[in-house]
CSV table of C-alpha atoms in Angstrom, one decimal:
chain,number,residue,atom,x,y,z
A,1,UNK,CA,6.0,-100.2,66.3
A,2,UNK,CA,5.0,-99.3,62.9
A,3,UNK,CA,3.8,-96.2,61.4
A,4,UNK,CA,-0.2,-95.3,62.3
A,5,UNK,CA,-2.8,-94.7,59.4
A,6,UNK,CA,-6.4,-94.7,59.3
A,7,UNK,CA,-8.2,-97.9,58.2
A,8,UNK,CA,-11.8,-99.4,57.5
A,9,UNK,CA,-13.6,-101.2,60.3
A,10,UNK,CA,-16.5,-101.7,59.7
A,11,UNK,CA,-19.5,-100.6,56.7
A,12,UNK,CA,-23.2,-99.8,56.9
A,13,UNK,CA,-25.4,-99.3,54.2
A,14,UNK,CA,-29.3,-98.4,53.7
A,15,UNK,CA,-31.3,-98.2,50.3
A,16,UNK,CA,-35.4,-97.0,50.2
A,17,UNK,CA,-37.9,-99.9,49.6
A,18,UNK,CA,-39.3,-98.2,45.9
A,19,UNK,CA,-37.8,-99.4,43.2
A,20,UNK,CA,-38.1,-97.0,40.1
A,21,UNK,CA,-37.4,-99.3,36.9
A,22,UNK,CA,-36.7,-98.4,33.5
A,23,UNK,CA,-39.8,-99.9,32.3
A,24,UNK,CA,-41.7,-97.0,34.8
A,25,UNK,CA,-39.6,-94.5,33.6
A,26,UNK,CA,-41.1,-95.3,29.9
A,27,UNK,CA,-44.1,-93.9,30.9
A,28,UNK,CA,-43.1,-90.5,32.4
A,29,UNK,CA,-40.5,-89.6,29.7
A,30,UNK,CA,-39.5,-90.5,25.9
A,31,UNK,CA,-36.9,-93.0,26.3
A,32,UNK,CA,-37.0,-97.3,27.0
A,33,UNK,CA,-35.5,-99.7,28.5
A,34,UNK,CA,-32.6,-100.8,26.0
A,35,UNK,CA,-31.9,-97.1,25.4
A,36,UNK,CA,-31.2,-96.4,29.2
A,37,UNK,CA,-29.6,-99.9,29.6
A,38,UNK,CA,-27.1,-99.5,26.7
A,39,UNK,CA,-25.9,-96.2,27.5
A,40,UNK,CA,-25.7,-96.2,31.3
A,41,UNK,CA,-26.1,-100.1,32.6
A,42,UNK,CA,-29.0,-98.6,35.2
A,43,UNK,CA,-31.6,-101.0,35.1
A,44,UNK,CA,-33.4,-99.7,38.8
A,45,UNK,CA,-32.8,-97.1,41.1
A,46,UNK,CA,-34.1,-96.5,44.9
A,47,UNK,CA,-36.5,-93.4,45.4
A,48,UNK,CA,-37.2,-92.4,48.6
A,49,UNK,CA,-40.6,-91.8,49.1
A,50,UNK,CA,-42.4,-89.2,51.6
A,51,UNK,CA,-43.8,-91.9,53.8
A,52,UNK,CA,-40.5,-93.5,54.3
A,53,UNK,CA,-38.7,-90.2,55.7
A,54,UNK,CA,-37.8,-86.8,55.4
A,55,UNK,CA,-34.8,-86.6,54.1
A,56,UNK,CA,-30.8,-87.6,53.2
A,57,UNK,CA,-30.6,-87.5,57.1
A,58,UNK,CA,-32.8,-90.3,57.2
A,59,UNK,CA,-31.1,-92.4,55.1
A,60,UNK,CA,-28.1,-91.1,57.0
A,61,UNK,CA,-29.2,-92.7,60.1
A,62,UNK,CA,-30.3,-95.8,58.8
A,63,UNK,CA,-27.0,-96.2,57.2
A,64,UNK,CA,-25.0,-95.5,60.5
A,65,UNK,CA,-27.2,-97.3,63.0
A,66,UNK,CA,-26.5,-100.3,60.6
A,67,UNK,CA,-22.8,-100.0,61.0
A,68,UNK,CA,-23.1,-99.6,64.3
A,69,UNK,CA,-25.2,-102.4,65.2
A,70,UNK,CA,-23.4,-104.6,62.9
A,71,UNK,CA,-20.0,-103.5,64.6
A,72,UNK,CA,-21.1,-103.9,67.7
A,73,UNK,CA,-19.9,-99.8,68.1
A,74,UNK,CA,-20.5,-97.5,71.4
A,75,UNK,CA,-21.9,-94.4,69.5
A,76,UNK,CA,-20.8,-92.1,72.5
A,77,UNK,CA,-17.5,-93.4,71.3
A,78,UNK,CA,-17.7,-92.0,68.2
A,79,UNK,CA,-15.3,-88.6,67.5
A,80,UNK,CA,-16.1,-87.4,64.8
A,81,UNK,CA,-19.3,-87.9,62.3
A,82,UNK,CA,-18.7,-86.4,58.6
A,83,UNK,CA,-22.0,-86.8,56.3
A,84,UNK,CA,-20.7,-86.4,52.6
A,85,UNK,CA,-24.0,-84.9,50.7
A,86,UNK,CA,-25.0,-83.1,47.3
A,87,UNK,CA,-28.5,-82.9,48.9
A,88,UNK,CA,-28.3,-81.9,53.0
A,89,UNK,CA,-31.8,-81.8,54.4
A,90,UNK,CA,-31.5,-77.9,54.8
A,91,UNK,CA,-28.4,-75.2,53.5
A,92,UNK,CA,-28.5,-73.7,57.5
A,93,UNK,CA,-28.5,-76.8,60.3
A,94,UNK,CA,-25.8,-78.9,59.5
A,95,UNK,CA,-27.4,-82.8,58.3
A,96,UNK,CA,-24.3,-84.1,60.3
A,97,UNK,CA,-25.0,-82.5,62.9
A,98,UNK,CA,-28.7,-83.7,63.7
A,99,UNK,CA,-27.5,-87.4,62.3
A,100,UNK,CA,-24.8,-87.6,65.6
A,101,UNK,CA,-27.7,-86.6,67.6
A,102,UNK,CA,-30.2,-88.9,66.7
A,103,UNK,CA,-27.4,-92.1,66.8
A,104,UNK,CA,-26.2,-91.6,70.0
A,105,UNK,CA,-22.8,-89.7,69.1
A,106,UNK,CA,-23.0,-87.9,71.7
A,107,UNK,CA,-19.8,-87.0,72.3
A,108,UNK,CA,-18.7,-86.1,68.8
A,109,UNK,CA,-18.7,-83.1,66.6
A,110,UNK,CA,-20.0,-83.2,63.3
A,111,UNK,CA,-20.4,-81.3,60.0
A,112,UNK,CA,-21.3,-82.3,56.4
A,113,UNK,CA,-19.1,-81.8,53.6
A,114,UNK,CA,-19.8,-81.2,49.8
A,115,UNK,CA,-18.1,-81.9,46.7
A,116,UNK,CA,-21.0,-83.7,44.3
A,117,UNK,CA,-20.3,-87.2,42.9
A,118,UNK,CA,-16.6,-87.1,44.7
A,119,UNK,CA,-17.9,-85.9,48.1
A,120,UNK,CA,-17.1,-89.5,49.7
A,121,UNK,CA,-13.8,-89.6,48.1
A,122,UNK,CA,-12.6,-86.2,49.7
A,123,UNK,CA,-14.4,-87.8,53.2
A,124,UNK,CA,-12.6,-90.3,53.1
A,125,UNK,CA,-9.3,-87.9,52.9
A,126,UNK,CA,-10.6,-85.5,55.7
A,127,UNK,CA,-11.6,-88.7,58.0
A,128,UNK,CA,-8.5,-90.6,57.4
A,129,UNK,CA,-6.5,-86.8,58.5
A,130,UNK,CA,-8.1,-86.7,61.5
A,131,UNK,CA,-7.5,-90.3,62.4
A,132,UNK,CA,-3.7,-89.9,61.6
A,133,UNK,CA,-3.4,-86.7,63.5
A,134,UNK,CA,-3.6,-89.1,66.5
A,135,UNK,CA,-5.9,-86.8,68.3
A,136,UNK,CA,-9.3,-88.7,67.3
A,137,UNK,CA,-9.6,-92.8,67.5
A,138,UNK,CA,-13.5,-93.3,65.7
A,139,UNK,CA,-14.4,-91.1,62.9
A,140,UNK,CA,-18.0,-92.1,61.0
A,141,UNK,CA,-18.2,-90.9,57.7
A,142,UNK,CA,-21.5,-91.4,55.8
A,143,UNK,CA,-22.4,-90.5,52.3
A,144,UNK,CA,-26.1,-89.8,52.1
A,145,UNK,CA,-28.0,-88.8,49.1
A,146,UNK,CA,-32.1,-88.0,47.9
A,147,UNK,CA,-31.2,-87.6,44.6
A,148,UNK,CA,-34.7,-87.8,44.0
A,149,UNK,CA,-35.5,-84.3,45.6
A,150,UNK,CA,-33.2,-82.3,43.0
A,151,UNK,CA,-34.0,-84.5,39.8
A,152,UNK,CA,-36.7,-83.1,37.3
A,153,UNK,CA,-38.8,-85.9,36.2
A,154,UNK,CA,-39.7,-84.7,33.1
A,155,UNK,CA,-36.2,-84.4,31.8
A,156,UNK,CA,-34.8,-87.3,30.5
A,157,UNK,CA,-31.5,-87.0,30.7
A,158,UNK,CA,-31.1,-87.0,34.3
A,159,UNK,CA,-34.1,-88.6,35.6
A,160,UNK,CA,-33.0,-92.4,34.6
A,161,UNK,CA,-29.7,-91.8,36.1
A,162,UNK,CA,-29.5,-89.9,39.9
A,163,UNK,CA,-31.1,-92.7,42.6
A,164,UNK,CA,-31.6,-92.4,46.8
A,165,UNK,CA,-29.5,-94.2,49.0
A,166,UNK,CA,-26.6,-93.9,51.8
A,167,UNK,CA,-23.5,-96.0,53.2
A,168,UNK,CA,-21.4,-95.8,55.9
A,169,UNK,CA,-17.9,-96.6,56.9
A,170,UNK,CA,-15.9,-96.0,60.7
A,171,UNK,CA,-12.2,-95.6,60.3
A,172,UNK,CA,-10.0,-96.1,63.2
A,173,UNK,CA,-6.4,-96.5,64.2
A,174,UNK,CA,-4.2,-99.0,62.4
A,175,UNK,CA,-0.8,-100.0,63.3
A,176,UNK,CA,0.0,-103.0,60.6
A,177,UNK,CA,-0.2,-100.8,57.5
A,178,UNK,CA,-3.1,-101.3,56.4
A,179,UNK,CA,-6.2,-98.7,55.9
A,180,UNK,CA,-5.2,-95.6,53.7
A,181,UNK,CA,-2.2,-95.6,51.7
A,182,UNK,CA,-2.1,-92.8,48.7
A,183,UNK,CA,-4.7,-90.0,47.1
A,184,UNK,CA,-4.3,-88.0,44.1
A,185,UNK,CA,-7.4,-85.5,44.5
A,186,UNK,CA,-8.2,-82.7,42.3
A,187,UNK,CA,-10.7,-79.8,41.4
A,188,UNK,CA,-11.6,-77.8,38.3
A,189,UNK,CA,-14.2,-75.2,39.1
A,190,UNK,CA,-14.6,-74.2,35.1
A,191,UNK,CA,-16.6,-77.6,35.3
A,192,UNK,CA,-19.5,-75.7,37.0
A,193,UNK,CA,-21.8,-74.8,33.9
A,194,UNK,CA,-21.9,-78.6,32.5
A,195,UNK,CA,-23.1,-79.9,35.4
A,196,UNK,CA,-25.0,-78.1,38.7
A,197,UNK,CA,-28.1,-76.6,40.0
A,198,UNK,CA,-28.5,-73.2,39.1
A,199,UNK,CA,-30.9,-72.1,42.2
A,200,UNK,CA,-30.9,-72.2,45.6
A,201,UNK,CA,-27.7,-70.9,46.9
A,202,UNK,CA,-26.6,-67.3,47.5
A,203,UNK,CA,-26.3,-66.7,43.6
A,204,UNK,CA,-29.2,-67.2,43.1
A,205,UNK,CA,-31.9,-67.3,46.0
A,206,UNK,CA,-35.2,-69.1,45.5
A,207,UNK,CA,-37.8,-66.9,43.9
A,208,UNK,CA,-41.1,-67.1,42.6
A,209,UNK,CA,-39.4,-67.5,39.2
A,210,UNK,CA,-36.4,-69.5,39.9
A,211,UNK,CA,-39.4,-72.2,40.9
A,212,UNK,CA,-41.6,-71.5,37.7
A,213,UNK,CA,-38.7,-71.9,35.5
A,214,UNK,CA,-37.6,-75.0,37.1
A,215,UNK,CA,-34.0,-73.2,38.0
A,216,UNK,CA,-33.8,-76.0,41.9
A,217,UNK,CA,-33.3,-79.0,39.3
A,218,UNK,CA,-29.9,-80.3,38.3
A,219,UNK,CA,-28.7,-80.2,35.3
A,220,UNK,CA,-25.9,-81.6,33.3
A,221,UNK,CA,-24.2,-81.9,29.4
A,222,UNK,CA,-24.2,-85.2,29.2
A,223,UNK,CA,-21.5,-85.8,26.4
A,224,UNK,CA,-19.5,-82.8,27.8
A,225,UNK,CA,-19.6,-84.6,31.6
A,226,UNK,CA,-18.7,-87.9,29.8
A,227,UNK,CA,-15.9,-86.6,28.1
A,228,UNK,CA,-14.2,-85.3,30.8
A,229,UNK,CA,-15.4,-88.4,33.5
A,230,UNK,CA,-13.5,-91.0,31.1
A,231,UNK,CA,-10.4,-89.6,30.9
A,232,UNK,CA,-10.0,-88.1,34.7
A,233,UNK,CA,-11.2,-91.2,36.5
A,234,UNK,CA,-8.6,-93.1,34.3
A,235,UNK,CA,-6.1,-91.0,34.1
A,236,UNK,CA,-6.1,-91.1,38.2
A,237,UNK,CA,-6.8,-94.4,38.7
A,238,UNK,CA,-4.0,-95.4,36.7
A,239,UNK,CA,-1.7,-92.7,38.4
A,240,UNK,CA,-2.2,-94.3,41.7
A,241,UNK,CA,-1.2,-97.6,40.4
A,242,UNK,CA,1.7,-96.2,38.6
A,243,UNK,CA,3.2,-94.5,41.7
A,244,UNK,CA,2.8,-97.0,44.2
A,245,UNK,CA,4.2,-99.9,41.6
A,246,UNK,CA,0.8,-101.7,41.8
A,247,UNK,CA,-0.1,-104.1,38.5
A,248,UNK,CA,-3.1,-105.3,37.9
A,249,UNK,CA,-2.5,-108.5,39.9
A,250,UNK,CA,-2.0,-106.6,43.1
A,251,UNK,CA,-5.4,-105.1,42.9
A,252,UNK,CA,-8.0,-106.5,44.3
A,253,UNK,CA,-10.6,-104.5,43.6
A,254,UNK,CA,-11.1,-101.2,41.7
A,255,UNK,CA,-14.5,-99.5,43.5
A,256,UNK,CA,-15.6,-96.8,41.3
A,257,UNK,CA,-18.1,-94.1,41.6
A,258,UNK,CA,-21.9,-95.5,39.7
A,259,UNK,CA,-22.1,-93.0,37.4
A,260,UNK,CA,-21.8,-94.8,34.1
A,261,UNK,CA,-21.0,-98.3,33.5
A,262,UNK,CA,-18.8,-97.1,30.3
A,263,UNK,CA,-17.0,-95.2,32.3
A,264,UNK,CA,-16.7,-97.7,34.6
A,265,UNK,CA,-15.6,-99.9,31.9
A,266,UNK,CA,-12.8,-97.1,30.8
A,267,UNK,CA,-11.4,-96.7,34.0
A,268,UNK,CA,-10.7,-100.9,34.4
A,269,UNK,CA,-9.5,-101.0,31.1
A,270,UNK,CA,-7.2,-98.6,31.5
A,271,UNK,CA,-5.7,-100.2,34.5
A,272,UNK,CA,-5.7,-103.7,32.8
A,273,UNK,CA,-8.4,-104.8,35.4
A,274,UNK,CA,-10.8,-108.1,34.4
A,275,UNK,CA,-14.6,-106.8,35.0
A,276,UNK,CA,-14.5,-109.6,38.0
A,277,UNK,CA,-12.3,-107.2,39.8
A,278,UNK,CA,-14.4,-104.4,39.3
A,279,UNK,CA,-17.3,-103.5,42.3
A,280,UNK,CA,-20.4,-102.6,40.4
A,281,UNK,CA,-23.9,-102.3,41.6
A,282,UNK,CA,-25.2,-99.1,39.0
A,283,UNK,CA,-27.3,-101.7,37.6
A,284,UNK,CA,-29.6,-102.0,40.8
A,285,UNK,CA,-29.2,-98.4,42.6
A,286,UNK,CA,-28.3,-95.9,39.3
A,287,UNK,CA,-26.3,-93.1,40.5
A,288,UNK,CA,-26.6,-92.2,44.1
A,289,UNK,CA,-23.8,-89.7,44.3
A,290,UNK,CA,-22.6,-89.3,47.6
A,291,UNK,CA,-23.7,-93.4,48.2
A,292,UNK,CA,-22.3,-94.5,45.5
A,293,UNK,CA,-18.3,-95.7,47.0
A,294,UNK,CA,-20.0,-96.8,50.4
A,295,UNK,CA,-22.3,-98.7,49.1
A,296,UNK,CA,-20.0,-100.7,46.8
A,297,UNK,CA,-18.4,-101.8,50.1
A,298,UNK,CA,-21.6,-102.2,51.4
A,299,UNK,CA,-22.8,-104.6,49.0
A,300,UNK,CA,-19.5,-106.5,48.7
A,301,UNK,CA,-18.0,-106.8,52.5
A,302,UNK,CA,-18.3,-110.6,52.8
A,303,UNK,CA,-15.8,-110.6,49.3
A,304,UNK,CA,-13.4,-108.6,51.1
A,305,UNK,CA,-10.3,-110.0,52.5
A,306,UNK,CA,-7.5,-108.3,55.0
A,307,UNK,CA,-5.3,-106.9,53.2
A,308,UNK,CA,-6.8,-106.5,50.1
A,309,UNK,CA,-5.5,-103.6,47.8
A,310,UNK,CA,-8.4,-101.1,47.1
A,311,UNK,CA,-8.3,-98.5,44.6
A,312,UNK,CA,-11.3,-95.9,44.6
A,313,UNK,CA,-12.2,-93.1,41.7
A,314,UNK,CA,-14.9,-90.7,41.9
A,315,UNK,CA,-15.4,-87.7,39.9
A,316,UNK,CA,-18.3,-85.2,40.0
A,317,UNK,CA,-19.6,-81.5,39.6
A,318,UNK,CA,-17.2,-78.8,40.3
A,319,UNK,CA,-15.4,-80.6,38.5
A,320,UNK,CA,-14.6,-83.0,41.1
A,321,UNK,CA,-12.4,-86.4,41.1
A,322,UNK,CA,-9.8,-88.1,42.5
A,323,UNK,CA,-8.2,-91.8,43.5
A,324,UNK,CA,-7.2,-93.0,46.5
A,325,UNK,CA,-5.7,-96.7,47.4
A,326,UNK,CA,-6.4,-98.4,50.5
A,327,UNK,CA,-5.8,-101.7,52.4
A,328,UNK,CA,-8.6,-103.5,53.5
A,329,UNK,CA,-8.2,-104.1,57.1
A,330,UNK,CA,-10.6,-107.1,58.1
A,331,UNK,CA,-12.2,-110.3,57.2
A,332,UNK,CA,-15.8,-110.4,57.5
């Protein structure tokens, strides 16, 4: 009998309907098309309009009642439900929480989890845990994010990156060593002033000034953010491979976080990966944060083979980032 982990079953995924292009975004702030394309690789991004839902819960659901119907899944079967968000539909009643309700998960506990551009990643640590502890058999973890309701769409240098969307993944007991192998996972909280949201938390409570001066908008040093994305995100990536004596043959695919297609491009080159071995979809959904990992397997599942070597790298506010390298556990 060989040793239990915690792999992949199965993968949900749910993007709005509006499409926000670059060529839009030229006439709501001073930038263009090539300017945006060159320096990020965002052509579109998904915005989540009122009329489509409240919000990152609804998005939430969608994502999950995809995997689930896709999977063919029991919801009262589900353990567990994590929702990895930057943007939970309220800071009280846990997004999670309502999500298992409204799926059917009836007989699972559920809480939401927060760590920016990297909250997936750490999910996928804290689902994986719980699935190796051998008490729980079907955790759901869905990264959800309405980027669009924390984005200030008169500053350019975050409105033609952050998008909406959400993804979803069930991980389950696996006994042929496949599913989660290694993580490197890591936090620098002097991070905080280049990249955040200065109102709404107990710091600083929402005020009649915080609003005027547009303090509930995020905000982030671009070059500084950059600087330290690069060289994290590689410097993990490439640590993972390193320790578990993986070269760039026995990768299948690297699945990075859609922050940046540079950075993207750093990462792979830094871990001798061909661009055709690189999951990439920034182009079509920007930077949904919390989305982002999910989605790439969203959009890629029929590519995936059983036993496929996966390597993941996120980083985010906080600072936040990490790598973690998993076997794919199923042909689609």
């Amino acid at each position: 009998m060989g040793k239990l982990s915690a792999a992949i079953t199965a993968v949900g995924g749910y993007v709005p309907k509006f499409i926000l292009t670059n060529q839009m975004l030229e006439q709501m702030v001073d930038t263009n098309d090539e300017w945006i394309t060159t320096r990020t690789g965002i052509k579109e991004r998904r915005v989540l309009k009122e009329e489509e839902g409240k919000g990152s819960s609804f998005m939430a659901i969608k994502a999950a009642e995809d995997l689930i119907k896709k999977g063919d899944i029991d919801p009262s079967e589900i353990d567990l439900v994590i929702v990895a968000t930057a943007t939970p539909d309220s800071l009280v009643a846990s997004t999670a929480a309502f999500v298992a309700s409204e799926i059917g998960a009836t007989n699972a506990f559920a809480y939401d989890l927060l760590a920016a551009c990297s909250s997936f990643l750490f999910g996928m640590s804290t689902a994986s845990s719980y699935i190796e502890s051998g008490k729980y058999k079907k955790v759901l973890l869905i990264g959800a994010d309405k980027m669009s309701s924390i984005i200030d769409y008169t500053d350019r240098t975050t409105c033609i990156i952050f998008g909406d969307g959400a993804g979803a993944v069930l991980f389950e007991p696996n006994m042929e060593g496949l599913g989660m192998q290694d993580e490197y996972l890591r936090s620098d909280g002097k991070g905080r002033q280049f990249l955040g949201m200065d109102a709404g938390g107990s710091l600083m409570p929402a005020t009649e000034e915080t609003v005027k001066n547009r303090k509930h908008f995020i905000y982030q040093d671009g070059r500084t953010v950059f600087k330290f994305a690069v060289s994290n995100m590689a410097d993990v990536a490439a640590m993972i491979m390193e320790r578990n004596n993986l070269s760039d043959q026995d990768v299948a695919w690297l699945v990075p976080h859609q922050a940046n297609k540079r950075i993207i491009d750093a990462t792979a080159n830094r871990m001798g990966l061909d661009n055709s071995k690189v999951m990439m979809n920034i182009n079509k959904y920007g930077n949904t944060t919390s989305a982002t990992l999910p989605l790439l397997l969203f959009d890629y599942e029929k590519q995936l083979k059983k036993g496929d070597n996966l390597v993941f790298a996120a980083f985010g506010g906080g600072f936040t980032w990490g790598s973690i390298y998993l076997k794919w556990a199923y042909n689609k």
